[in-house]
Short mmCIF file of C-alpha atoms in Angstrom, two decimals:
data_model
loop_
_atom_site.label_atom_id
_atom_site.label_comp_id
_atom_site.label_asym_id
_atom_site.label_seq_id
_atom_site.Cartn_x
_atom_site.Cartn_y
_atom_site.Cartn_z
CA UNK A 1 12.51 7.07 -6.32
CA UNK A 2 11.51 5.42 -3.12
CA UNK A 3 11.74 7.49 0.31
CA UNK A 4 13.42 4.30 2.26
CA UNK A 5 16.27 2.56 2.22
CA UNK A 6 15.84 -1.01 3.93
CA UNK A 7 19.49 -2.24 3.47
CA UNK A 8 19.79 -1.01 7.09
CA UNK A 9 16.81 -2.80 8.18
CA UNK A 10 17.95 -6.24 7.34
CA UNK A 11 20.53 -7.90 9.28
CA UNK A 12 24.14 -8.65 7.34
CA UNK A 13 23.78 -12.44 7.66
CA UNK A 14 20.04 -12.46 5.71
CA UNK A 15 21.07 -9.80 3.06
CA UNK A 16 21.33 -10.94 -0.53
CA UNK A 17 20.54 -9.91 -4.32
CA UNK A 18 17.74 -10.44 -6.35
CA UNK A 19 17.03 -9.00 -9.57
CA UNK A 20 13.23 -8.65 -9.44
CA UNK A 21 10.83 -7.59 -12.67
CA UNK A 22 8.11 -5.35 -10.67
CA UNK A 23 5.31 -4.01 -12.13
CA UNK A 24 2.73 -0.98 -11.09
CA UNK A 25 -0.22 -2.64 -8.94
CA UNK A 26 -2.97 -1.39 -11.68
CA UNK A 27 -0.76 -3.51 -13.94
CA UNK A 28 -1.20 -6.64 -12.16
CA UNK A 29 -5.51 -5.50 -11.75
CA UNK A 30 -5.82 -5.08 -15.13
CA UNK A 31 -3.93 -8.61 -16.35
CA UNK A 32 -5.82 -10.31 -13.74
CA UNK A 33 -8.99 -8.68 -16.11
CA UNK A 34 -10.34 -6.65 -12.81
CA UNK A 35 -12.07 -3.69 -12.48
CA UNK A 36 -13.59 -3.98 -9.13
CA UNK A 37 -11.51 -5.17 -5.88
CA UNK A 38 -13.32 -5.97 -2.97
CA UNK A 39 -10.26 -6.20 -0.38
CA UNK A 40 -6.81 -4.87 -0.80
CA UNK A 41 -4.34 -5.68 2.02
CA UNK A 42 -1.19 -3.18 1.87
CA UNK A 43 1.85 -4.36 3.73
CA UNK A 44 5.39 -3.97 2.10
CA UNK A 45 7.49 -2.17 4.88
CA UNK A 46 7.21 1.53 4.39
CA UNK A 47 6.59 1.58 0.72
CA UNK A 48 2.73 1.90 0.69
CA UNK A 49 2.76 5.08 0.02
CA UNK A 50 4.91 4.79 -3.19
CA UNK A 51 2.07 1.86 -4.47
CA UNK A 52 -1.14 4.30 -3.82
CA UNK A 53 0.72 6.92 -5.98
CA UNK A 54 0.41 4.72 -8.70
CA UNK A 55 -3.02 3.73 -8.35
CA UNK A 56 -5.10 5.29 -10.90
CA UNK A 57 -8.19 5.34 -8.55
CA UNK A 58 -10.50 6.35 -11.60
CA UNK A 59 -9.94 3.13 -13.51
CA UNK A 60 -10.51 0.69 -10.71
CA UNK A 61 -12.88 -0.11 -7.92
CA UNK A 62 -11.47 -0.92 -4.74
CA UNK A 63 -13.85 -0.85 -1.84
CA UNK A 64 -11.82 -1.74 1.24
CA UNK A 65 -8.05 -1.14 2.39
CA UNK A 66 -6.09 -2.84 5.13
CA UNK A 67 -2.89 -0.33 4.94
CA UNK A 68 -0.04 -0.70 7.06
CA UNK A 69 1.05 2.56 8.58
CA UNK A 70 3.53 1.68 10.90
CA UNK A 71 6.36 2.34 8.83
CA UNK A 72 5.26 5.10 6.57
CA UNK A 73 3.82 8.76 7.01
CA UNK A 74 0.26 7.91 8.33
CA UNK A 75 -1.26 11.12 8.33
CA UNK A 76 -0.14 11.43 4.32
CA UNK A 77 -1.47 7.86 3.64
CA UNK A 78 -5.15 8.62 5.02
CA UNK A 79 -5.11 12.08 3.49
CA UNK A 80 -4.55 10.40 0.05
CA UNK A 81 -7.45 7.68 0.70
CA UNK A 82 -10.00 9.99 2.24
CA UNK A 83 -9.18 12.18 -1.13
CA UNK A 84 -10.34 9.24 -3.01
CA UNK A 85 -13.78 8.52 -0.79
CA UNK A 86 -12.08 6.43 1.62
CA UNK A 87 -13.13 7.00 5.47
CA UNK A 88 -11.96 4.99 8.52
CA UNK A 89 -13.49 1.83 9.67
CA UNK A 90 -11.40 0.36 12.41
CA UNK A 91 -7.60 1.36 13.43
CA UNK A 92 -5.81 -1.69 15.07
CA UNK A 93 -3.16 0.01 16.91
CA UNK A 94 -0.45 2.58 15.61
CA UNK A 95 0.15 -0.15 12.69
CA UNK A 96 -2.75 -0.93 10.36
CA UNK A 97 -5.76 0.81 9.62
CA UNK A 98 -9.18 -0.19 7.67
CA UNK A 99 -10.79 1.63 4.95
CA UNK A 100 -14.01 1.41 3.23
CA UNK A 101 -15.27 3.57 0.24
CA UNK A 102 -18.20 5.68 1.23
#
C-alpha cells in the first residue's frame, strides 16, 4: 500500500477520477526488451520510494538516477541505492539528487 495520500495535495476544483492500468517499472524495461538503462529520471510526488521497491536491481542495469527526494524519506531512498552500488554524484538542493553506479 502506498505511504501517501495526495487527495489533500490537489486542490478541489482540479480533482477528478481516472481508472488507470499501472504496471511495475521492470515491467515496462522488460516489454521495451531492455536490460541496460543508461538514465532513469524518478519524479512522481512522494512515491519513489514505492517504485525502487519493485525494482529487481539484479535483472537490470541502470547506471544513473535523477531521484526526487523532496517529498519522500531521503535518507531511506539513498540507503536503498547505495545498497545497490549507487554513490552520489551531484545533489541539487533539498529536492533531487544524482546517482551513478560505481
Amino acid at each position: 500500500s502506498l505511504k501517501h495520500d495526495l487527495k489533500d495535495r490537489v486542490p478541489p476544483e482540479k480533482k477528478s477520477e481516472y481508472e488507470l492500468q499501472c504496471y511495475p517499472i521492470y515491467d515496462i524495461i522488460l516489454a521495451a526488451g531492455l536490460t541496460s538503462i543508461d538514465f532513469w529520471s524518478l519524479d512522481i510526488e512522494g512515491f519513489e520510494e514505492e517504485v525502487l521497491d519493485t525494482v529487481p536491481w539484479h535483472k537490470v542495469n541502470i547506471k544513473s538516477i535523477l531521484v526526487e527526494v523532496e517529498h519522500s524519506d531521503r535518507d531511506s531512498i539513498l540507503s536503498k541505492l547505495q545498497a545497490q552500488g549507487y554513490r552520489i554524484h551531484k545533489e541539487f538542493g533539498k529536492q533531487d539528487v544524482f546517482l551513478v553506479k560505481d
